Amino acid sequence: MSIDPGWPVALACVALLALTLSMYAVGRLPNPGSTLFAAARAVVQLGIAALVITAVARHLGLSVLLLCFMFAVAVVTTTRRVEAVPAWPWTTVAMLAGLLPVVAIILLTRTVPLEGIALIPVVGIILGNTMNGHTLVGRRAFAALREETGQYDAGLSLGLTRAQAIDEIVHRRLPEALIPGLDQVRTAGVVTLPGAFIGVLLGGGSPAQAAAAQVLVLLGIMAAQTTTAVVAGRLISAARLLPADLHARLRP
């Protein structure tokens, strides 16, 4: 089975976008134009991605360069989302800490061949979810630090170091950031049929092959997100990975 680009797909996409805009109007949600912009970006970016992947997938070196570019875009995106652009080197450290061990395990166990056509989709899915995990950690942790500055000051007055006082606030937020990823793993095959599973089936693979691929990806995502969250939490506590306002406010 395959879904070929053509008028049926275009018609379905227009109808889905119209439904989205209608619900924005019914719900009186702000910025309905953002959906049009997001849809246009998706069309353009996926079209370019299809052309690029077709051109580089047969060359391992070019495939690795593409993945490096994707990683750089992920770092820029998540640092903007958490409003900590100047701390991008530490964001890079946190995300690499989550991503590299997972990729190494996948390659060393030979579950995914060292080929561009296999690496790009698998690493791309794990990378995207690693970025989302980092964003959730940052948004929850930084919001808590802004709301609980009184607790931070109280911790310092009791003799805690800056790292200890920050950690008292941040540590409770890390499990919250991991909930979406855990729910994705828990409900796979029951509530949802994730992308890798569907992709293997659409590509002509057997249900068993699809299930194996999806389990590998889900566990890779869970490991990468958890590691990134832990490392990011340590970097936040050390006042390395902080937005400018918090870096100035949370003085020792």
CSV table of C-alpha atoms in Angstrom, one decimal:
chain,number,residue,atom,x,y,z
A,1,MET,CA,0.0,0.0,0.0
A,2,SER,CA,1.2,3.5,-0.7
A,3,ILE,CA,-0.2,7.0,-0.7
A,4,ASP,CA,0.6,8.8,-3.9
A,5,PRO,CA,0.7,12.6,-4.2
A,6,GLY,CA,-2.1,13.9,-6.3
A,7,TRP,CA,-5.5,15.5,-6.3
A,8,PRO,CA,-7.1,13.2,-3.7
A,9,VAL,CA,-4.3,14.0,-1.2
A,10,ALA,CA,-4.5,17.7,-2.0
A,11,LEU,CA,-8.3,17.7,-1.5
A,12,ALA,CA,-8.0,15.8,1.8
A,13,CYS,CA,-5.4,18.3,3.1
A,14,VAL,CA,-7.5,21.3,2.1
A,15,ALA,CA,-10.5,19.8,3.9
A,16,LEU,CA,-8.5,19.0,7.0
A,17,LEU,CA,-7.0,22.5,7.1
A,18,ALA,CA,-10.5,24.0,6.6
A,19,LEU,CA,-11.8,21.9,9.6
A,20,THR,CA,-8.9,23.2,11.7
A,21,LEU,CA,-9.7,26.8,10.8
A,22,SER,CA,-13.4,26.2,11.5
A,23,MET,CA,-12.6,24.9,15.0
A,24,TYR,CA,-10.4,27.9,15.6
A,25,ALA,CA,-13.3,30.1,14.7
A,26,VAL,CA,-15.8,28.1,16.8
A,27,GLY,CA,-13.5,28.0,19.8
A,28,ARG,CA,-12.4,31.7,19.3
A,29,LEU,CA,-8.8,30.6,19.5
A,30,PRO,CA,-6.1,33.2,18.8
A,31,ASN,CA,-3.8,33.3,15.8
A,32,PRO,CA,-5.7,31.1,13.3
A,33,GLY,CA,-3.3,32.3,10.7
A,34,SER,CA,-0.6,30.3,12.5
A,35,THR,CA,-2.2,27.1,11.2
A,36,LEU,CA,-1.9,28.3,7.6
A,37,PHE,CA,1.7,29.2,8.1
A,38,ALA,CA,2.5,25.9,9.8
A,39,ALA,CA,0.8,23.9,7.0
A,40,ALA,CA,2.6,25.9,4.3
A,41,ARG,CA,5.9,25.2,6.1
A,42,ALA,CA,5.2,21.5,6.4
A,43,VAL,CA,4.5,21.2,2.7
A,44,VAL,CA,7.6,23.1,1.7
A,45,GLN,CA,9.9,21.5,4.2
A,46,LEU,CA,8.7,17.9,3.6
A,47,GLY,CA,8.9,18.5,-0.2
A,48,ILE,CA,12.5,19.7,0.2
A,49,ALA,CA,13.3,16.8,2.7
A,50,ALA,CA,12.0,14.3,0.2
A,51,LEU,CA,14.3,15.7,-2.5
A,52,VAL,CA,17.3,15.9,-0.2
A,53,ILE,CA,16.8,12.4,1.3
A,54,THR,CA,16.5,10.9,-2.2
A,55,ALA,CA,19.8,12.6,-3.2
A,56,VAL,CA,21.8,11.7,-0.1
A,57,ALA,CA,20.4,8.5,1.3
A,58,ARG,CA,22.7,6.3,-0.9
A,59,HIS,CA,25.8,8.0,0.5
A,60,LEU,CA,26.6,7.4,4.2
A,61,GLY,CA,28.8,10.5,4.6
A,62,LEU,CA,26.1,12.8,3.1
A,63,SER,CA,23.5,11.1,5.3
A,64,VAL,CA,25.5,11.9,8.4
A,65,LEU,CA,25.9,15.5,7.3
A,66,LEU,CA,22.1,15.7,6.9
A,67,LEU,CA,21.6,14.3,10.4
A,68,CYS,CA,24.0,16.9,11.8
A,69,PHE,CA,22.1,19.6,10.1
A,70,MET,CA,18.8,18.3,11.5
A,71,PHE,CA,20.4,18.2,15.0
A,72,ALA,CA,21.5,21.8,14.6
A,73,VAL,CA,18.0,22.9,13.7
A,74,ALA,CA,16.7,20.9,16.7
A,75,VAL,CA,19.0,22.7,19.0
A,76,VAL,CA,18.1,26.1,17.6
A,77,THR,CA,14.4,25.3,17.9
A,78,THR,CA,14.4,24.1,21.5
A,79,THR,CA,16.6,26.9,22.7
A,80,ARG,CA,14.1,29.4,21.3
A,81,ARG,CA,11.1,27.5,22.8
A,82,VAL,CA,12.6,27.7,26.3
A,83,GLU,CA,14.0,31.2,25.7
A,84,ALA,CA,17.6,30.2,26.4
A,85,VAL,CA,19.3,30.9,23.1
A,86,PRO,CA,22.6,32.0,24.7
A,87,ALA,CA,22.8,28.6,26.5
A,88,TRP,CA,22.8,26.7,23.2
A,89,PRO,CA,26.1,24.9,23.9
A,90,TRP,CA,24.7,23.4,27.1
A,91,THR,CA,21.5,22.4,25.2
A,92,THR,CA,23.7,20.7,22.7
A,93,VAL,CA,25.5,18.8,25.5
A,94,ALA,CA,22.2,17.6,27.0
A,95,MET,CA,20.7,16.5,23.7
A,96,LEU,CA,23.9,14.7,22.6
A,97,ALA,CA,24.0,13.0,25.9
A,98,GLY,CA,20.6,11.5,25.2
A,99,LEU,CA,21.0,10.9,21.5
A,100,LEU,CA,24.5,9.4,21.0
A,101,PRO,CA,24.3,6.4,23.4
A,102,VAL,CA,21.0,5.4,21.8
A,103,VAL,CA,22.4,5.6,18.2
A,104,ALA,CA,25.5,3.7,19.4
A,105,ILE,CA,23.4,0.9,20.9
A,106,ILE,CA,21.3,0.6,17.7
A,107,LEU,CA,24.4,0.5,15.5
A,108,LEU,CA,26.4,-1.8,17.7
A,109,THR,CA,23.6,-4.3,18.0
A,110,ARG,CA,23.1,-4.1,14.2
A,111,THR,CA,19.4,-3.7,14.5
A,112,VAL,CA,19.7,-0.9,12.0
A,113,PRO,CA,22.2,-1.2,9.1
A,114,LEU,CA,24.8,1.5,8.7
A,115,GLU,CA,23.1,2.9,5.7
A,116,GLY,CA,21.7,6.4,5.1
A,117,ILE,CA,18.3,5.1,4.0
A,118,ALA,CA,17.9,3.4,7.4
A,119,LEU,CA,19.7,5.9,9.7
A,120,ILE,CA,17.9,9.0,8.5
A,121,PRO,CA,14.3,8.0,9.5
A,122,VAL,CA,15.3,6.2,12.7
A,123,VAL,CA,17.7,8.8,14.0
A,124,GLY,CA,15.4,11.6,12.8
A,125,ILE,CA,12.4,10.2,14.8
A,126,ILE,CA,14.5,9.8,18.0
A,127,LEU,CA,16.1,13.2,17.5
A,128,GLY,CA,12.7,14.9,17.2
A,129,ASN,CA,11.5,13.4,20.4
A,130,THR,CA,14.7,14.2,22.2
A,131,MET,CA,14.2,17.8,21.2
A,132,ASN,CA,10.6,17.7,22.5
A,133,GLY,CA,11.8,16.2,25.8
A,134,HIS,CA,14.3,19.0,26.2
A,135,THR,CA,11.7,21.6,25.5
A,136,LEU,CA,9.3,20.2,28.1
A,137,VAL,CA,12.1,20.0,30.7
A,138,GLY,CA,13.1,23.6,30.0
A,139,ARG,CA,9.6,25.1,30.0
A,140,ARG,CA,8.6,23.4,33.2
A,141,ALA,CA,11.8,24.0,35.1
A,142,PHE,CA,12.2,27.6,34.1
A,143,ALA,CA,8.5,28.4,34.9
A,144,ALA,CA,8.9,26.8,38.3
A,145,LEU,CA,12.1,28.8,39.0
A,146,ARG,CA,10.4,32.0,38.1
A,147,GLU,CA,7.4,31.2,40.3
A,148,GLU,CA,9.3,29.9,43.3
A,149,THR,CA,12.1,32.4,43.7
A,150,GLY,CA,11.0,32.8,47.3
A,151,GLN,CA,11.8,29.1,47.9
A,152,TYR,CA,15.1,29.5,46.2
A,153,ASP,CA,16.0,32.4,48.5
A,154,ALA,CA,14.8,30.4,51.5
A,155,GLY,CA,17.1,27.6,50.5
A,156,LEU,CA,20.1,29.9,50.3
A,157,SER,CA,19.3,31.3,53.7
A,158,LEU,CA,19.3,27.8,55.1
A,159,GLY,CA,22.8,27.2,53.9
A,160,LEU,CA,22.1,25.5,50.6
A,161,THR,CA,24.4,26.2,47.7
A,162,ARG,CA,23.0,27.7,44.5
A,163,ALA,CA,23.0,24.3,42.8
A,164,GLN,CA,21.2,22.7,45.7
A,165,ALA,CA,18.6,25.4,46.0
A,166,ILE,CA,17.8,25.2,42.2
A,167,ASP,CA,17.7,21.4,42.3
A,168,GLU,CA,15.1,21.5,45.1
A,169,ILE,CA,12.8,23.3,42.6
A,170,VAL,CA,13.8,21.7,39.3
A,171,HIS,CA,14.0,18.0,40.4
A,172,ARG,CA,10.3,17.7,40.9
A,173,ARG,CA,9.6,18.9,37.4
A,174,LEU,CA,11.7,16.3,35.5
A,175,PRO,CA,9.2,13.5,35.8
A,176,GLU,CA,6.4,15.8,34.5
A,177,ALA,CA,8.4,16.4,31.3
A,178,LEU,CA,8.8,12.7,30.7
A,179,ILE,CA,5.0,11.9,31.0
A,180,PRO,CA,4.1,12.4,27.3
A,181,GLY,CA,7.0,10.1,26.2
A,182,LEU,CA,6.0,7.4,28.7
A,183,ASP,CA,2.4,7.6,27.7
A,184,GLN,CA,3.4,7.1,24.1
A,185,VAL,CA,5.2,3.9,25.0
A,186,ARG,CA,2.4,2.7,27.3
A,187,THR,CA,-0.4,3.2,24.7
A,188,ALA,CA,1.5,2.0,21.6
A,189,GLY,CA,-0.6,-0.7,19.8
A,190,VAL,CA,-3.6,0.0,22.1
A,191,VAL,CA,-4.5,3.6,21.7
A,192,THR,CA,-2.2,4.6,18.9
A,193,LEU,CA,-0.3,3.0,16.0
A,194,PRO,CA,2.9,5.1,15.9
A,195,GLY,CA,4.6,6.3,12.7
A,196,ALA,CA,7.4,3.7,12.4
A,197,PHE,CA,4.8,0.9,12.7
A,198,ILE,CA,2.7,2.3,10.0
A,199,GLY,CA,5.7,3.2,7.8
A,200,VAL,CA,7.0,-0.4,7.8
A,201,LEU,CA,3.5,-1.7,7.0
A,202,LEU,CA,3.0,0.8,4.2
A,203,GLY,CA,6.5,-0.1,2.9
A,204,GLY,CA,5.4,-3.8,2.5
A,205,GLY,CA,6.9,-5.2,5.7
A,206,SER,CA,5.1,-7.8,7.8
A,207,PRO,CA,3.2,-6.9,11.0
A,208,ALA,CA,6.0,-8.6,13.1
A,209,GLN,CA,8.6,-6.5,11.4
A,210,ALA,CA,6.6,-3.3,11.9
A,211,ALA,CA,6.2,-4.2,15.6
A,212,ALA,CA,9.9,-4.8,16.1
A,213,ALA,CA,10.8,-1.6,14.4
A,214,GLN,CA,8.3,0.4,16.5
A,215,VAL,CA,9.4,-1.1,19.8
A,216,LEU,CA,13.1,-0.3,18.9
A,217,VAL,CA,12.2,3.3,18.1
A,218,LEU,CA,9.9,3.7,21.2
A,219,LEU,CA,12.5,2.4,23.6
A,220,GLY,CA,15.2,4.5,21.9
A,221,ILE,CA,13.0,7.6,22.4
A,222,MET,CA,12.4,6.8,26.0
A,223,ALA,CA,16.1,6.3,26.7
A,224,ALA,CA,17.1,9.5,24.8
A,225,GLN,CA,14.5,11.6,26.5
A,226,THR,CA,15.2,10.3,30.0
A,227,THR,CA,19.0,10.8,29.6
A,228,THR,CA,18.5,14.3,28.1
A,229,ALA,CA,16.1,15.3,30.9
A,230,VAL,CA,18.6,14.1,33.6
A,231,VAL,CA,21.6,15.9,32.0
A,232,ALA,CA,19.6,19.0,31.4
A,233,GLY,CA,18.4,19.0,35.0
A,234,ARG,CA,22.0,18.8,36.2
A,235,LEU,CA,23.0,21.6,33.9
A,236,ILE,CA,20.1,23.8,35.1
A,237,SER,CA,21.0,23.2,38.7
A,238,ALA,CA,24.6,24.1,37.9
A,239,ALA,CA,23.3,27.4,36.4
A,240,ARG,CA,24.7,26.5,33.0
A,241,LEU,CA,21.5,26.0,31.1
A,242,LEU,CA,19.4,29.0,32.1
A,243,PRO,CA,17.6,31.9,30.3
A,244,ALA,CA,19.3,35.3,30.7
A,245,ASP,CA,16.7,36.5,33.3
A,246,LEU,CA,17.1,33.5,35.5
A,247,HIS,CA,20.9,33.5,35.2
A,248,ALA,CA,20.8,37.1,36.5
A,249,ARG,CA,18.2,36.5,39.2
A,250,LEU,CA,19.5,33.2,40.7
A,251,ARG,CA,22.7,34.6,42.2
A,252,PRO,CA,24.5,32.5,44.8
